[in-house]
GROMACS .gro file of N, CA and C in nm:
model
  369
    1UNK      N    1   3.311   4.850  -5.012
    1UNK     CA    2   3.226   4.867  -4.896
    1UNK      C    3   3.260   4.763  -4.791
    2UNK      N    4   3.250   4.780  -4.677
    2UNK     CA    5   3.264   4.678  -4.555
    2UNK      C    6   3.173   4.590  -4.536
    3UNK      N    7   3.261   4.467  -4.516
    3UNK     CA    8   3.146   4.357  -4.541
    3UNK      C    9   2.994   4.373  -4.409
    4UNK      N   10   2.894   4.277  -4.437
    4UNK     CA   11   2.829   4.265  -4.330
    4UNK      C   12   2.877   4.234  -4.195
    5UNK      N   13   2.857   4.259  -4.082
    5UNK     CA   14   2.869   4.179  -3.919
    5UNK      C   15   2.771   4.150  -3.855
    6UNK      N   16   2.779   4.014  -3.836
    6UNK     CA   17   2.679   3.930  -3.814
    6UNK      C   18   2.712   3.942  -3.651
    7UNK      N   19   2.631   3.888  -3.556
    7UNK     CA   20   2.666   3.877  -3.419
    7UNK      C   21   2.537   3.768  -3.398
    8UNK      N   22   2.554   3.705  -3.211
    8UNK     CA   23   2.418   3.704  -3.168
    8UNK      C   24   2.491   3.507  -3.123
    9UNK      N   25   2.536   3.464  -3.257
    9UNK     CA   26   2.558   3.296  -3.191
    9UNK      C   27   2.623   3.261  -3.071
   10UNK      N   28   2.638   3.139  -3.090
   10UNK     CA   29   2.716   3.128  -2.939
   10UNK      C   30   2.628   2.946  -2.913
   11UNK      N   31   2.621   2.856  -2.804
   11UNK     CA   32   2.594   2.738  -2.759
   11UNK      C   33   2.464   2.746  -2.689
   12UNK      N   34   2.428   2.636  -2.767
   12UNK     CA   35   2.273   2.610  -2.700
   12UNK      C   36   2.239   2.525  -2.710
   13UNK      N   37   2.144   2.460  -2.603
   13UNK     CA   38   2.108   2.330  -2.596
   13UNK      C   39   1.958   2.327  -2.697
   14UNK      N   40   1.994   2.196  -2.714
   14UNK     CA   41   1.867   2.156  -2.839
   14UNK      C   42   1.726   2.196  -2.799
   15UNK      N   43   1.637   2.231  -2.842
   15UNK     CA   44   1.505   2.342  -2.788
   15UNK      C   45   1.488   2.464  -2.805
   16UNK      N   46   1.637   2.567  -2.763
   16UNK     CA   47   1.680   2.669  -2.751
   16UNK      C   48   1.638   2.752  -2.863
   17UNK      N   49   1.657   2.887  -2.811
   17UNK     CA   50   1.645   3.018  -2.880
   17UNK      C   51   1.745   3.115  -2.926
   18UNK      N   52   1.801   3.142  -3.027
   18UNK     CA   53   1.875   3.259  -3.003
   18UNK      C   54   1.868   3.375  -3.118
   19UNK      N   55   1.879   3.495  -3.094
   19UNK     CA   56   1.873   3.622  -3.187
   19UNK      C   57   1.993   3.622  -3.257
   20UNK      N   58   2.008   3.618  -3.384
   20UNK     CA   59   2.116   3.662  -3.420
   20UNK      C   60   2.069   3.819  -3.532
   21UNK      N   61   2.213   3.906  -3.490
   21UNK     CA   62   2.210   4.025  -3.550
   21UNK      C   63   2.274   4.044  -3.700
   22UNK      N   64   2.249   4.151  -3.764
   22UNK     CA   65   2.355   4.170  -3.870
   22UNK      C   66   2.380   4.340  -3.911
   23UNK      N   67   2.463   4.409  -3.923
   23UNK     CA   68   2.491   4.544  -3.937
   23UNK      C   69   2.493   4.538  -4.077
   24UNK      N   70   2.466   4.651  -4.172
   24UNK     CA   71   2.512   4.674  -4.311
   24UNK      C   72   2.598   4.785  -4.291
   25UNK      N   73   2.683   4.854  -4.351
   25UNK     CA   74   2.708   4.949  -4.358
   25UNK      C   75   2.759   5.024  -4.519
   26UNK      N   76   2.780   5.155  -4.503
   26UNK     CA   77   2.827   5.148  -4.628
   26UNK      C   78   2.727   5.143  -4.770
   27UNK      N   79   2.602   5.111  -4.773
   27UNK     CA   80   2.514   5.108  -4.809
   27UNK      C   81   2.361   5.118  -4.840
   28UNK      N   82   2.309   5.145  -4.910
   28UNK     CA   83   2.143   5.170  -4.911
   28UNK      C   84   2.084   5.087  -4.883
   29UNK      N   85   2.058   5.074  -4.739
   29UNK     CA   86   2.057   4.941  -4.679
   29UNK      C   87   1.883   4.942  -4.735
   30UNK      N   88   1.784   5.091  -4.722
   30UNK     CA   89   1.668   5.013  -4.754
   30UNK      C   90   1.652   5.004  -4.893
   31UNK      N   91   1.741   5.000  -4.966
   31UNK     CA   92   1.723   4.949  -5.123
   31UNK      C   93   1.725   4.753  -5.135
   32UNK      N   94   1.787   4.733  -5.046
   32UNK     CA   95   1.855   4.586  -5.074
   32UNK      C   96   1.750   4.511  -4.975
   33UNK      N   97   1.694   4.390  -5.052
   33UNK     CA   98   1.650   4.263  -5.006
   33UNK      C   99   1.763   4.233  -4.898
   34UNK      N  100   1.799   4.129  -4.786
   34UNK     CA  101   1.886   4.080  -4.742
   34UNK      C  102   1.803   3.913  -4.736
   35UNK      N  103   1.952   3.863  -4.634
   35UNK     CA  104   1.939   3.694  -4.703
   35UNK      C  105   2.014   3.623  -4.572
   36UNK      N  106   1.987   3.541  -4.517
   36UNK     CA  107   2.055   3.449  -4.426
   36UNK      C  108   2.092   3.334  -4.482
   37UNK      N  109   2.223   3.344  -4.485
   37UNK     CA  110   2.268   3.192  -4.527
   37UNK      C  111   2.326   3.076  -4.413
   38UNK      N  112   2.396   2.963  -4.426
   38UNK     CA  113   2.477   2.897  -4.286
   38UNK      C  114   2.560   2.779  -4.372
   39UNK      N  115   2.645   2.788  -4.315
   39UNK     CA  116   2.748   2.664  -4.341
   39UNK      C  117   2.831   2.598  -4.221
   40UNK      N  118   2.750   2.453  -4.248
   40UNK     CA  119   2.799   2.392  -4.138
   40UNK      C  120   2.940   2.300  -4.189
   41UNK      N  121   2.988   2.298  -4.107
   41UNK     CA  122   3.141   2.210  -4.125
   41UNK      C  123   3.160   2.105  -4.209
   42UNK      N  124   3.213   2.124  -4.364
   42UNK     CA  125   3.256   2.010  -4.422
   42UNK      C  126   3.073   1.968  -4.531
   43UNK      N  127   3.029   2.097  -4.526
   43UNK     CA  128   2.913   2.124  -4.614
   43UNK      C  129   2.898   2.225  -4.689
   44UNK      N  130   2.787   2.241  -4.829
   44UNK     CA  131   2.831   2.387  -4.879
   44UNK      C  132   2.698   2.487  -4.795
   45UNK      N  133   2.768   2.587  -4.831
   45UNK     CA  134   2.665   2.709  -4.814
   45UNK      C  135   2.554   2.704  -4.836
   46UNK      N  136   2.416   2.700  -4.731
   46UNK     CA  137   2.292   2.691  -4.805
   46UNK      C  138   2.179   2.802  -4.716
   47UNK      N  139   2.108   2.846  -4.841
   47UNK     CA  140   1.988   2.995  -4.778
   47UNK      C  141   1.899   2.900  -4.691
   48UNK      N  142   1.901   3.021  -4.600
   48UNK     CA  143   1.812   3.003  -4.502
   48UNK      C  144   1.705   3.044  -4.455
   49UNK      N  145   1.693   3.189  -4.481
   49UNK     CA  146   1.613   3.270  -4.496
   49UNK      C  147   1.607   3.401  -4.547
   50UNK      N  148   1.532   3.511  -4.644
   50UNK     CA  149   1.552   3.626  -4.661
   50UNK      C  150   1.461   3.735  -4.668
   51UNK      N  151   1.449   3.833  -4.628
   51UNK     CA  152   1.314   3.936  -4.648
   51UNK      C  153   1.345   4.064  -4.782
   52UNK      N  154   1.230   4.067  -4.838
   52UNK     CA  155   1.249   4.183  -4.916
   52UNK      C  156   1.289   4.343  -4.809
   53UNK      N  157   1.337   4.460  -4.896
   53UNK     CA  158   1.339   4.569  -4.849
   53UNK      C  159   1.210   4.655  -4.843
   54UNK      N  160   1.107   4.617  -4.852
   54UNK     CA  161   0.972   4.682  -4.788
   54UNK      C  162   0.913   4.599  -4.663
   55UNK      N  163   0.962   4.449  -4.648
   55UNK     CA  164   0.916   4.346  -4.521
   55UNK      C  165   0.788   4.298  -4.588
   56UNK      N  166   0.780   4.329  -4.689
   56UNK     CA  167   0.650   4.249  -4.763
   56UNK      C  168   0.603   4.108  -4.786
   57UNK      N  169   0.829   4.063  -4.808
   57UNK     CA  170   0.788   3.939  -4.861
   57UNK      C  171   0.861   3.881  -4.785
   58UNK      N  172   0.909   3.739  -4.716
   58UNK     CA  173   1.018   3.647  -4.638
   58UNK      C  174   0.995   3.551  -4.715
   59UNK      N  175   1.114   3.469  -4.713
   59UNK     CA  176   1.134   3.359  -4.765
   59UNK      C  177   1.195   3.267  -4.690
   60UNK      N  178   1.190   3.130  -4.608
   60UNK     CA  179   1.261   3.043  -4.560
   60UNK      C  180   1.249   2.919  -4.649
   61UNK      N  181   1.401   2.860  -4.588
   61UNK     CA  182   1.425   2.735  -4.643
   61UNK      C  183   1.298   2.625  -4.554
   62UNK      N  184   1.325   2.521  -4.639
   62UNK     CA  185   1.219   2.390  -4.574
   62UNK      C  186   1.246   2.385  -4.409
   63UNK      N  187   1.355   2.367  -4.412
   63UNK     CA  188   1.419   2.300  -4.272
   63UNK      C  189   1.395   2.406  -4.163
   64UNK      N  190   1.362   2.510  -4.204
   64UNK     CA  191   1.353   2.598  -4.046
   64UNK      C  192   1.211   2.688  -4.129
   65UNK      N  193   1.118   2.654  -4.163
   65UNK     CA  194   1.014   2.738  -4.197
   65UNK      C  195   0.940   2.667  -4.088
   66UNK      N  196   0.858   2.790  -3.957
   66UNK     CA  197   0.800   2.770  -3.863
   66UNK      C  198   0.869   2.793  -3.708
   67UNK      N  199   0.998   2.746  -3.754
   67UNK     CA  200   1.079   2.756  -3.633
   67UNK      C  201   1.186   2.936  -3.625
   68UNK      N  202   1.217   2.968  -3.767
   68UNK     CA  203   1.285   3.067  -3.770
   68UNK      C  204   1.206   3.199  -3.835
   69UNK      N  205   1.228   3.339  -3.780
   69UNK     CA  206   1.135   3.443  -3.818
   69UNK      C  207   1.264   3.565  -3.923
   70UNK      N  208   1.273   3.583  -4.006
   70UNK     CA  209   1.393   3.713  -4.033
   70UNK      C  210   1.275   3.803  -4.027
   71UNK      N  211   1.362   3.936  -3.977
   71UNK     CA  212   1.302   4.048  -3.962
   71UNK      C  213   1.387   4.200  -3.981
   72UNK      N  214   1.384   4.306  -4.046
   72UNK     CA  215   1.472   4.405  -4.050
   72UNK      C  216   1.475   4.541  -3.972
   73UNK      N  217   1.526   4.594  -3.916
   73UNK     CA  218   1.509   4.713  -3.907
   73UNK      C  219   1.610   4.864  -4.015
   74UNK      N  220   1.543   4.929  -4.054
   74UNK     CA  221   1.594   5.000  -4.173
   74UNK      C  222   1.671   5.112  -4.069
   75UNK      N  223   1.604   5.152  -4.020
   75UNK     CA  224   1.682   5.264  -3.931
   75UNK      C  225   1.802   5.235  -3.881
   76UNK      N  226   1.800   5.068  -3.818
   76UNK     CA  227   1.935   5.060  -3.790
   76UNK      C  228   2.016   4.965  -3.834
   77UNK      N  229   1.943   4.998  -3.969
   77UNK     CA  230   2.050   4.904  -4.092
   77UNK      C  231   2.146   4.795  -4.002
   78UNK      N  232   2.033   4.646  -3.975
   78UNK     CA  233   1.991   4.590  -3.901
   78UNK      C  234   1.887   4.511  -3.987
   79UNK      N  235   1.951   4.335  -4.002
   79UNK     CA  236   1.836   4.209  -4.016
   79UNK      C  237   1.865   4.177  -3.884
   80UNK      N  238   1.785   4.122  -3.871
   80UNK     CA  239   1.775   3.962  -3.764
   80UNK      C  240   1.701   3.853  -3.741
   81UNK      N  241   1.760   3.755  -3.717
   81UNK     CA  242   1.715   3.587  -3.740
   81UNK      C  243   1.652   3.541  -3.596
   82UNK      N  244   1.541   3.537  -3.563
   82UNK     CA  245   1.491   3.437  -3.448
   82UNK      C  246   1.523   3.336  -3.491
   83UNK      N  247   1.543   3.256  -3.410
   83UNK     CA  248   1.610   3.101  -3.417
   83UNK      C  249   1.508   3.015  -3.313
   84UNK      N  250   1.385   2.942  -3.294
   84UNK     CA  251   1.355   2.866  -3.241
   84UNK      C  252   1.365   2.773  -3.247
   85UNK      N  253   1.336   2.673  -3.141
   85UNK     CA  254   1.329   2.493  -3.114
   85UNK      C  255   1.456   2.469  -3.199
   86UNK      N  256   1.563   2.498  -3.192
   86UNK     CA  257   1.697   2.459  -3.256
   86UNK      C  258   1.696   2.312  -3.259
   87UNK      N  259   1.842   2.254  -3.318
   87UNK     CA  260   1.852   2.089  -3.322
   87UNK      C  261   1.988   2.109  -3.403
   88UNK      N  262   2.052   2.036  -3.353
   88UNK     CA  263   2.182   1.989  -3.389
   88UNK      C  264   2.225   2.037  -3.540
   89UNK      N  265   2.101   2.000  -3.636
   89UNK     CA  266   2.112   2.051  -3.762
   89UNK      C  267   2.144   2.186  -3.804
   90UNK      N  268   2.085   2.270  -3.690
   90UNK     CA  269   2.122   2.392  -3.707
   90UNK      C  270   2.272   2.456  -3.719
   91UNK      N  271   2.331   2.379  -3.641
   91UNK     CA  272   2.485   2.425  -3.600
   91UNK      C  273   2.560   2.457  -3.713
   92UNK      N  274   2.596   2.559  -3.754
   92UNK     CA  275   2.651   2.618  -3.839
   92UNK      C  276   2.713   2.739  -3.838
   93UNK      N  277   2.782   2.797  -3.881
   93UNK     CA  278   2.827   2.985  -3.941
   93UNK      C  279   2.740   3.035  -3.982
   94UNK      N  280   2.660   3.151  -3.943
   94UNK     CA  281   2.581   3.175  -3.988
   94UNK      C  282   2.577   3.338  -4.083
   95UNK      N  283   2.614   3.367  -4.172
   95UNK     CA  284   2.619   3.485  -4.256
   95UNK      C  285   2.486   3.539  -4.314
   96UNK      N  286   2.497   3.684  -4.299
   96UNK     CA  287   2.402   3.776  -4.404
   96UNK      C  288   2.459   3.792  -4.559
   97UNK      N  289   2.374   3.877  -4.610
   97UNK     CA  290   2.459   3.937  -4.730
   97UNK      C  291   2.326   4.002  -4.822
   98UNK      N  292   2.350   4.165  -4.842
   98UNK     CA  293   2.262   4.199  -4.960
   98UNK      C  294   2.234   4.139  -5.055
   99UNK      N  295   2.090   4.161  -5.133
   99UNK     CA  296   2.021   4.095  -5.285
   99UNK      C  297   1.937   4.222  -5.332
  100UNK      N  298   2.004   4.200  -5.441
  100UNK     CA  299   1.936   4.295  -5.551
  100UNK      C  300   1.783   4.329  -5.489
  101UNK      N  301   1.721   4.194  -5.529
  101UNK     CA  302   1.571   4.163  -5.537
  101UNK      C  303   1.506   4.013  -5.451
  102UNK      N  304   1.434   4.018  -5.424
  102UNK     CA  305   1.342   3.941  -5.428
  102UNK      C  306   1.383   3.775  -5.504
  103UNK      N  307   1.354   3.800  -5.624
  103UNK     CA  308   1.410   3.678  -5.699
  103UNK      C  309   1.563   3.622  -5.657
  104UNK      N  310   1.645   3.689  -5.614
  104UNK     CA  311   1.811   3.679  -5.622
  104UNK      C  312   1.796   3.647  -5.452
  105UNK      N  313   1.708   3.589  -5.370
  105UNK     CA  314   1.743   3.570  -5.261
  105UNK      C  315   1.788   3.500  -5.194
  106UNK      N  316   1.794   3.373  -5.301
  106UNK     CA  317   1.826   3.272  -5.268
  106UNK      C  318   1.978   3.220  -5.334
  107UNK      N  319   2.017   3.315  -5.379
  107UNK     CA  320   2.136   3.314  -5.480
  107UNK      C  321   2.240   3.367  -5.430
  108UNK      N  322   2.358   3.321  -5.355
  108UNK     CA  323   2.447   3.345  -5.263
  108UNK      C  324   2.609   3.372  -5.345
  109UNK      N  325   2.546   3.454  -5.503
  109UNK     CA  326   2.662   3.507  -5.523
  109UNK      C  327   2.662   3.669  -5.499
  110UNK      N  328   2.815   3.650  -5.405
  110UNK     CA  329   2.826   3.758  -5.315
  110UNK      C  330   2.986   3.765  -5.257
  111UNK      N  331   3.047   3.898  -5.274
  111UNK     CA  332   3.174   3.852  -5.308
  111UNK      C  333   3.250   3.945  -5.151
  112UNK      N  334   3.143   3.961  -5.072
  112UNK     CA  335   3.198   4.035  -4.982
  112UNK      C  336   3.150   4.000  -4.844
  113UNK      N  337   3.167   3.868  -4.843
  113UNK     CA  338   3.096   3.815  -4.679
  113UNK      C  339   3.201   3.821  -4.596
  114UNK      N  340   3.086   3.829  -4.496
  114UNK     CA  341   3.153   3.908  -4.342
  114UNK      C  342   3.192   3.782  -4.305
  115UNK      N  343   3.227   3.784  -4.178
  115UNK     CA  344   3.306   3.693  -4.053
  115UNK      C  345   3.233   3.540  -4.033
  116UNK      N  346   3.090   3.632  -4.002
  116UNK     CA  347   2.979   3.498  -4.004
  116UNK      C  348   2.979   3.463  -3.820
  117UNK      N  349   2.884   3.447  -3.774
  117UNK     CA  350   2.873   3.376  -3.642
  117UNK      C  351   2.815   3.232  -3.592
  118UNK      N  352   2.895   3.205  -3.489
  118UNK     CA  353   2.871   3.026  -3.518
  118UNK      C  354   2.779   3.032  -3.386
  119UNK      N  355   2.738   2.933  -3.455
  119UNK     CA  356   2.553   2.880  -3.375
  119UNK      C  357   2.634   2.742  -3.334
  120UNK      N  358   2.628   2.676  -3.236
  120UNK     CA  359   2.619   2.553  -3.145
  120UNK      C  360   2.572   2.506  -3.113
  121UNK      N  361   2.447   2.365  -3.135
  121UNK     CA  362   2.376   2.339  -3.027
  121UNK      C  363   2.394   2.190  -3.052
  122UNK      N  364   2.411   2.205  -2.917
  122UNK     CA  365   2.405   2.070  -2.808
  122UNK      C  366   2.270   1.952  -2.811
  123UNK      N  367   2.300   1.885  -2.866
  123UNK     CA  368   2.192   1.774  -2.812
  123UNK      C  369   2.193   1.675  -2.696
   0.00000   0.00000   0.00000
């Protein structure tokens, strides 16, 4: 199957907002939980946020719970990440990727990641 495509990053000054997108394809997209992960330069991979496939449940990491919203649309097999009040910390690659479940959301084995889009921000 074709990996995910993420879109939406790009440079922003510290405060800032930005949407980032993600396409599934190839798949039962409303069967699958999805998952935001990010890796910033010369760090490992760490979850960031993920929603179940009914929108019942979200999950964020410490560091952006309050500031970041995931949200899906099924129709157009379609997550996406609000990104508020950014900070330097944020700056990273930022990748999707299907999960089984709920439990597995935070578990970033996944053998078919996309491109990933890089987030910038400026302090």
């Amino acid at each position: 199957q074709a990996p995910p495509v993420e879109s939406g990053g790009g440079l922003v000054q510290a405060g800032g907002s930005l949407r980032l997108s993600c396409v599934v394809s190839r798949l039962t997209f409303s069967s699958y939980a999805m998952a935001w992960f990010r890796q910033a330069s010369g760090k490992v991979r760490e979850f960031v946020a993920g929603i179940t496939s009914s929108n019942g449940f979200t999950d964020y990491a410490d560091s952006v719970k309050g500031r970041f919203t995931v949200s899906r649309d099924s129709a157009r097999r379609t997550v996406f990440l609000q990104m508020n009040y950014l900070n330097a910390a944020d700056s990273a690659v930022y990748y999707c990727i299907p999960r089984p479940n709920r439990n597995l959301l935070r578990q970033p084995d996944y053998d078919n990641w996309g491109q990933g889009t890089q987030v910038t921000v400026s302090s």
